Coordinates of C-alpha atoms (C1' of nucleotides) and ligand atoms in Angstrom, one line a residue:
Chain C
X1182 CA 96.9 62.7 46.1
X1183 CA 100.4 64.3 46.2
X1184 CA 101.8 65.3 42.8
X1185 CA 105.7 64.7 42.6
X1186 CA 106.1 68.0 41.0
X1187 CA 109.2 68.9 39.5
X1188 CA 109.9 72.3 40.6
X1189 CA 112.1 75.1 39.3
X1190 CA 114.2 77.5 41.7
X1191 CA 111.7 80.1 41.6
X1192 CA 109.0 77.9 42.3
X1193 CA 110.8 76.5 45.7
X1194 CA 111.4 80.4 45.9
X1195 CA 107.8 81.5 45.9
X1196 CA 106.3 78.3 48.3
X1197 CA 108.9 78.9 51.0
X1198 CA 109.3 83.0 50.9
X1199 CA 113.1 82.6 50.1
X1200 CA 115.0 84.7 47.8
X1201 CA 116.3 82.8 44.9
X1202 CA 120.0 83.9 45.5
X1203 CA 119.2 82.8 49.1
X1204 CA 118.2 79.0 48.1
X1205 CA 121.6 78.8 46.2
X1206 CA 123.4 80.3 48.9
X1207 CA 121.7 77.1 51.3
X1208 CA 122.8 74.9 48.1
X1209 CA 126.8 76.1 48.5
X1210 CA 126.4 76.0 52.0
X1211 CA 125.4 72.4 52.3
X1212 CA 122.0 73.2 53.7
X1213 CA 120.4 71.7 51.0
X1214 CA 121.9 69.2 48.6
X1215 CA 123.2 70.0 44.8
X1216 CA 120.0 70.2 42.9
X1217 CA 120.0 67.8 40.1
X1218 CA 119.7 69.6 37.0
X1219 CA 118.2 69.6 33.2
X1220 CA 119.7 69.1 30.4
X1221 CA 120.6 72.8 30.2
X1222 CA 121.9 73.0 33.8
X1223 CA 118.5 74.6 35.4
X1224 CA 117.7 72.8 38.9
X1225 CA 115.1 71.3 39.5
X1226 CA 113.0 70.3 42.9
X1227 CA 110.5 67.9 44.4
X1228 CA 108.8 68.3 47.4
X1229 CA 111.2 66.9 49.7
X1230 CA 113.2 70.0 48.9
X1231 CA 110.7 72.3 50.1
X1232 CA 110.0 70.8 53.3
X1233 CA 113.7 70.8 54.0
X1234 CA 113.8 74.2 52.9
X1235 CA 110.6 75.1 54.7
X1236 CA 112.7 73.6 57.8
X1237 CA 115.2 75.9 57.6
X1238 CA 113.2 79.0 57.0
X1239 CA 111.3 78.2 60.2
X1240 CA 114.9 77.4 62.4
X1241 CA 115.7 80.6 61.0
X1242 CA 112.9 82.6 62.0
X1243 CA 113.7 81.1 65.4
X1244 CA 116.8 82.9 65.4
X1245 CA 118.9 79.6 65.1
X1246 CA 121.9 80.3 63.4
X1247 CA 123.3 77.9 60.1
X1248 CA 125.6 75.9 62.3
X1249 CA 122.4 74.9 64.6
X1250 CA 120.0 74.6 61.9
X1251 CA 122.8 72.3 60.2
X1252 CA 122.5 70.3 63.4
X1253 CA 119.1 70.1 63.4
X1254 CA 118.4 69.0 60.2
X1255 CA 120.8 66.3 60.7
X1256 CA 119.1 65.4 64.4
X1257 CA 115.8 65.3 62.7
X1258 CA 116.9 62.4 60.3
X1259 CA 117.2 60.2 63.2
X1260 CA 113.7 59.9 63.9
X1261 CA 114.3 56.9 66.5
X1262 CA 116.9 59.1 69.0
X1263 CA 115.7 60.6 71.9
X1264 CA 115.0 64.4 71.0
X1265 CA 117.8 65.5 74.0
X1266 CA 120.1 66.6 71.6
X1267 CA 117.6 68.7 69.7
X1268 CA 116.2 69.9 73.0
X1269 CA 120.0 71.1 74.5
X1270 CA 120.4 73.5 71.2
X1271 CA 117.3 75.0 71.3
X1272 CA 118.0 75.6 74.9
X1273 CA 121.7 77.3 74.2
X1274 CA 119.9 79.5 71.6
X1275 CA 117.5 80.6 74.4
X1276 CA 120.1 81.4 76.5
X1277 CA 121.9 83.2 73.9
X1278 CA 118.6 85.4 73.0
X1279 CA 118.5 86.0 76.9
X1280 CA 122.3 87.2 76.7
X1281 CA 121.2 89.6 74.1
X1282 CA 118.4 90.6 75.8
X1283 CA 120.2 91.5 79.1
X1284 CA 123.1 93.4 77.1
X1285 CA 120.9 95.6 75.0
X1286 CA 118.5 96.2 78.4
X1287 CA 121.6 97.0 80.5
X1288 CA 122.6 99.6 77.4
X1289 CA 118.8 100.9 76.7
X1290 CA 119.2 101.8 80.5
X1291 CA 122.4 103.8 80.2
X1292 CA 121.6 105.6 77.0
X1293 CA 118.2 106.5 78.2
X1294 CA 119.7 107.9 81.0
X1295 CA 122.2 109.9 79.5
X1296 CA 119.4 111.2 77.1
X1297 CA 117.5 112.1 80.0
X1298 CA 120.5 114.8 81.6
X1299 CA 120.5 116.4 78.7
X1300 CA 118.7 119.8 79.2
X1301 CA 118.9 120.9 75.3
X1302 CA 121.3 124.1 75.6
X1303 CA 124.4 124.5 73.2
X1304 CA 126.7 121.5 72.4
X1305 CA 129.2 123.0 75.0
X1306 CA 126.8 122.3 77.5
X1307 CA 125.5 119.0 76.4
X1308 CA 125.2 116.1 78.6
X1309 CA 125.3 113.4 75.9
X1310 CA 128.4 115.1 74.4
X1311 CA 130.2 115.0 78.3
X1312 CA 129.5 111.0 78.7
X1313 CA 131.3 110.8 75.5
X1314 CA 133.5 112.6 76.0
X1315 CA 136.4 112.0 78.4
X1316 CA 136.5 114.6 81.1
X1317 CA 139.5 116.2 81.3
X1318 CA 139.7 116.5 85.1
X1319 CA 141.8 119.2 86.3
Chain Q
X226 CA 151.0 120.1 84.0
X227 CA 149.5 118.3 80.9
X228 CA 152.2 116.9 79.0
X229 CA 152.0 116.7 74.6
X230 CA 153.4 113.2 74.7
X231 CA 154.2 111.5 71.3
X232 CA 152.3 108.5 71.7
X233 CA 152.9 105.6 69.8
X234 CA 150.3 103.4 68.3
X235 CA 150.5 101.0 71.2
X236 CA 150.5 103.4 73.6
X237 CA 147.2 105.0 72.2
X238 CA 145.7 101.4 72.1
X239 CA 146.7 100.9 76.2
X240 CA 145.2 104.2 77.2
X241 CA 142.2 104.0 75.4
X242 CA 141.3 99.8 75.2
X243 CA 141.2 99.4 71.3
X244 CA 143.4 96.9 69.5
X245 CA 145.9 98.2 67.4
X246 CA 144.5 96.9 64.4
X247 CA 141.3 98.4 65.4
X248 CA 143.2 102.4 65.4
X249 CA 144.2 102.2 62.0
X250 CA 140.6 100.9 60.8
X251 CA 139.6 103.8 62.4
X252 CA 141.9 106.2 60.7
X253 CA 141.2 104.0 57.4
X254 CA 137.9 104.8 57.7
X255 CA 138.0 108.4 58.5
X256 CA 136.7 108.3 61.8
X257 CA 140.9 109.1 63.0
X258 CA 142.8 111.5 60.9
X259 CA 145.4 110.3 59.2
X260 CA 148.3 110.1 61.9
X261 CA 151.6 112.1 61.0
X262 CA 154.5 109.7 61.1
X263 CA 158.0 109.6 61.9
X264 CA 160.7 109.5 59.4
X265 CA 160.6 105.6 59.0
X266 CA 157.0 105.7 58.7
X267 CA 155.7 105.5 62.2
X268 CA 152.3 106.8 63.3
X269 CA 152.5 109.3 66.2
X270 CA 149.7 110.8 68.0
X271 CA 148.9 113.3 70.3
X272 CA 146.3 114.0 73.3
X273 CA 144.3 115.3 70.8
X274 CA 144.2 111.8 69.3
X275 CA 143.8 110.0 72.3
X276 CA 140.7 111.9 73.3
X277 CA 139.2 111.4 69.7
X278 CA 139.5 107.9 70.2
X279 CA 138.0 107.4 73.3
X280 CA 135.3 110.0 72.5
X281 CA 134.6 106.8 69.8
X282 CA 135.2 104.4 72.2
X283 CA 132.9 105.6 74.2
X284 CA 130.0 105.9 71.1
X285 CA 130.4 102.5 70.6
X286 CA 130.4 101.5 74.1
X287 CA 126.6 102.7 73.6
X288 CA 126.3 100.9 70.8
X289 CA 125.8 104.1 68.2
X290 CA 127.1 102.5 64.9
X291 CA 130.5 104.1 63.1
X292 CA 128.3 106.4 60.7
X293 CA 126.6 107.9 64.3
X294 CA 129.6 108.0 65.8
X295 CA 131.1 109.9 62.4
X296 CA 127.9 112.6 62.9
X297 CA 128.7 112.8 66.4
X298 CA 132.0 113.8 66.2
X299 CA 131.2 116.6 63.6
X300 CA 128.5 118.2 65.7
X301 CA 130.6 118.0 69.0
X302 CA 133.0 119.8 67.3
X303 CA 130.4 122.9 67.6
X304 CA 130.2 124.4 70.6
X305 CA 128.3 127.0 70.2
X306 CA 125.4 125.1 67.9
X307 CA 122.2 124.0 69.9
X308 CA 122.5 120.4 70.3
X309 CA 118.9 119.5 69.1
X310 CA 120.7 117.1 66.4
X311 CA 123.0 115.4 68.9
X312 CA 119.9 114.5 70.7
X313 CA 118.2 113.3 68.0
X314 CA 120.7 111.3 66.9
X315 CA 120.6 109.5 70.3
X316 CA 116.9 109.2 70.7
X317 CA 116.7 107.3 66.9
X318 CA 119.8 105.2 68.2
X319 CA 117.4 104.4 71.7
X320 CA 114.5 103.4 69.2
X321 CA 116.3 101.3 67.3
X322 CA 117.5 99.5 70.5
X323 CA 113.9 99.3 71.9
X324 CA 112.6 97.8 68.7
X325 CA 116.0 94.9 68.6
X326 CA 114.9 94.2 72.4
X327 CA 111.1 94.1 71.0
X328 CA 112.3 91.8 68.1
X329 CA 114.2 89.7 70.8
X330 CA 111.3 89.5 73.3
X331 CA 109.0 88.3 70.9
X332 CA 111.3 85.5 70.0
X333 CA 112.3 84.7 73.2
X334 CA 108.4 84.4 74.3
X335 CA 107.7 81.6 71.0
X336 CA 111.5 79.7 71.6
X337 CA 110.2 79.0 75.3
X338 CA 106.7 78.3 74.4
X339 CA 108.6 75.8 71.8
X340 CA 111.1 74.1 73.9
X341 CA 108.1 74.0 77.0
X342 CA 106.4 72.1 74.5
X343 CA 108.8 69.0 74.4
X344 CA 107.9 65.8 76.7
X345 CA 111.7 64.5 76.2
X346 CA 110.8 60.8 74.1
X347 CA 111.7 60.3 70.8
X348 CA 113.3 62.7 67.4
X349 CA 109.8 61.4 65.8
X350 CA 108.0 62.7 68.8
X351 CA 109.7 65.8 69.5
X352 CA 107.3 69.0 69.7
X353 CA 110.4 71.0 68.7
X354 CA 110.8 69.3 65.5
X355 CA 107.6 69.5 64.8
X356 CA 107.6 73.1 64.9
X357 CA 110.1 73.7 62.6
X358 CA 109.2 71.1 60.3
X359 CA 105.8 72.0 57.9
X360 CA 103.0 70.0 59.3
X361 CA 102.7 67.5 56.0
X362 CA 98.4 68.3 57.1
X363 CA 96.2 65.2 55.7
Chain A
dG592 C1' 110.3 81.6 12.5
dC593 C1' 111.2 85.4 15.4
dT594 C1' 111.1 88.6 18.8
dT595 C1' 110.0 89.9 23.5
dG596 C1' 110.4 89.3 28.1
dC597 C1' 110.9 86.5 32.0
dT598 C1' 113.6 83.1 34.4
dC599 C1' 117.6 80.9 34.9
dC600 C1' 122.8 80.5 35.1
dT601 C1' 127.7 81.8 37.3
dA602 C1' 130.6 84.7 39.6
dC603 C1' 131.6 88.4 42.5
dA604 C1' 131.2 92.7 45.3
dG605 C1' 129.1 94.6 49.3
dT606 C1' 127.1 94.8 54.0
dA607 C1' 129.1 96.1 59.9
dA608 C1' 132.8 96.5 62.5
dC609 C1' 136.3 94.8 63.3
dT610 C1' 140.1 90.7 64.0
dG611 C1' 144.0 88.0 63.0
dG612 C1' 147.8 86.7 60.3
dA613 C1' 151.6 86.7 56.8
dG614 C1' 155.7 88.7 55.5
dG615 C1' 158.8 92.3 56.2
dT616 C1' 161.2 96.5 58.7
dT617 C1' 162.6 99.3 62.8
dG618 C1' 163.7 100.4 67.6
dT619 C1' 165.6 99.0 71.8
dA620 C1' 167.9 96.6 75.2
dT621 C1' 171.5 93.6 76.4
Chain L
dA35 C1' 175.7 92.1 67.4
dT36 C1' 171.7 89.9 68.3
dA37 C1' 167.5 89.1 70.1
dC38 C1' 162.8 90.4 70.5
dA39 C1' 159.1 93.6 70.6
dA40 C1' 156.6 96.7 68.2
dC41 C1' 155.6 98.6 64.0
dC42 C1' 154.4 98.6 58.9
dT43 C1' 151.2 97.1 54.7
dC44 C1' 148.1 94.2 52.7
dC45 C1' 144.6 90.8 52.8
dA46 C1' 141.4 87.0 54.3
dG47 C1' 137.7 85.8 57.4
dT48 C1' 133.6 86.5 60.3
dT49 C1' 127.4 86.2 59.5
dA50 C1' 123.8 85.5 56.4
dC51 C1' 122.6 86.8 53.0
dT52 C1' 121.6 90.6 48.9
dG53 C1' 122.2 92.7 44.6
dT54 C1' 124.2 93.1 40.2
dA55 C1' 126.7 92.1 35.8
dG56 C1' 126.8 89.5 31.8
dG57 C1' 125.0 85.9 29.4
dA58 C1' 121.8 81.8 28.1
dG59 C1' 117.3 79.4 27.9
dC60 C1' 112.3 79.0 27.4
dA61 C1' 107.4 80.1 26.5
dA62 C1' 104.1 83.0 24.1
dG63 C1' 102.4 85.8 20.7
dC64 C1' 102.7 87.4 15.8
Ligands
ZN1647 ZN1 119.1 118.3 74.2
ZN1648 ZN1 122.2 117.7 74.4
ZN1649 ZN1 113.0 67.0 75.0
ZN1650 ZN1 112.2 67.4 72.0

DNA sequence: GCTTGCTCCTACAGTAACTGGAGGTTGTAT
DNA sequence: ATACAACCTCCAGTTACTGTAGGAGCAAGC
């Protein structure tokens, strides 16, 4: 029932939400493979690209960055491997998320309080202006 | 009992934590004057400098990008003006924060619910895979 | 057959905020 | 005098694209 369709770049474009410019940036970055080509140098798809491409759409809605999403795709070749390999990335991206998470809290914190001293007089007087700046003591 | 040192560029980067590199970025980019020199083409700074630098320093440490920090700077400079914009500089800086820890949280909560999903067998098997891979449905 | 307009091509600059290095000069201490 | 550190000016690299310039191809309507 599936047609082999031969696809042009702004058809893999539209089926996967990916900018063309983005698809050929995945093409130079090895992400996907060099297109074959027509006669006058267009590229042109089947629907093995798209999944691939659909793959790394989804990794990177995840978050994962190209190096991981590199990984993946080649993990996910190996359909016979145990899955540990796969399952230790996605795990260091978690934990990287949860770094993020912790920094930005720990400075949402600080920044609220600082906003919260300030009791909206002149900028002499300013409490946001006196964290940033460095008091001269004495 | 303050004394006007002539501080070199190495000396500014100890007192204040920045790389040398990073001071002349700064200057490059407006954020510093442009430092006087000395005769064989030296920068020298003053006290001045250092507590412009660590005023920016200090902007960054709370994450405000350079083009907030470049605002800031300008209205601190003020003393007498009420400092409504310095505050809302900050509060859009503490929304944008709140909405990259929403963005983060959200991912986090769908990474876990993904890698919870695994039961450890086989690449073919693998619940994480599956995820990112388009369910071929039929 | 021709023009219009869309899609495609390559190549490159720009984004944010630095960081590091090459290649060369100056200052300082022994 | 000779190290060696610190300074100088470029410039490339980082992340993951995005947008644009300049040019060619392709399908449709007239
Ligand atoms: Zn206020
Ligand atoms: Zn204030
Ligand atoms: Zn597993
Ligand atoms: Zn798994």
């Amino acid at each position: 029932m599936a047609e082999a369709a031969h696809l042009t770049i702004g058809d893999l474009a539209r089926q996967t939400g990916t900018k063309v410019n983005t698809i050929r940036f995945y093409e130079e970055s090895g992400l996907l493979p060099q297109a074959e080509r027509t006669a006058s140098g267009r590229r042109v798809y089947r629907d093995a690209d798209t999944r691939r491409l659909a793959f790394i759409r989804q990794s990177r809605n995840l978050g994962f960055p190209l190096d991981a999403v590199r990984e993946l795709l080649t993990l996910a070749d190996d359909a016979n491997q145990p899955c540990e390999a796969i399952d230790r990335i996605a795990r260091v991206h978690l934990a990287e998320i949860d770094r993020k998470i912790a920094d930005l809290s720990a400075l949402r914190t600080e920044l609220d309080r600082v906003i919260g001293s300030c009791s909206h007089g002149t900028v002499a007087d300013c409490k946001i202006i006196e964290t940033l700046a460095p008091r001269a003591h004495e």
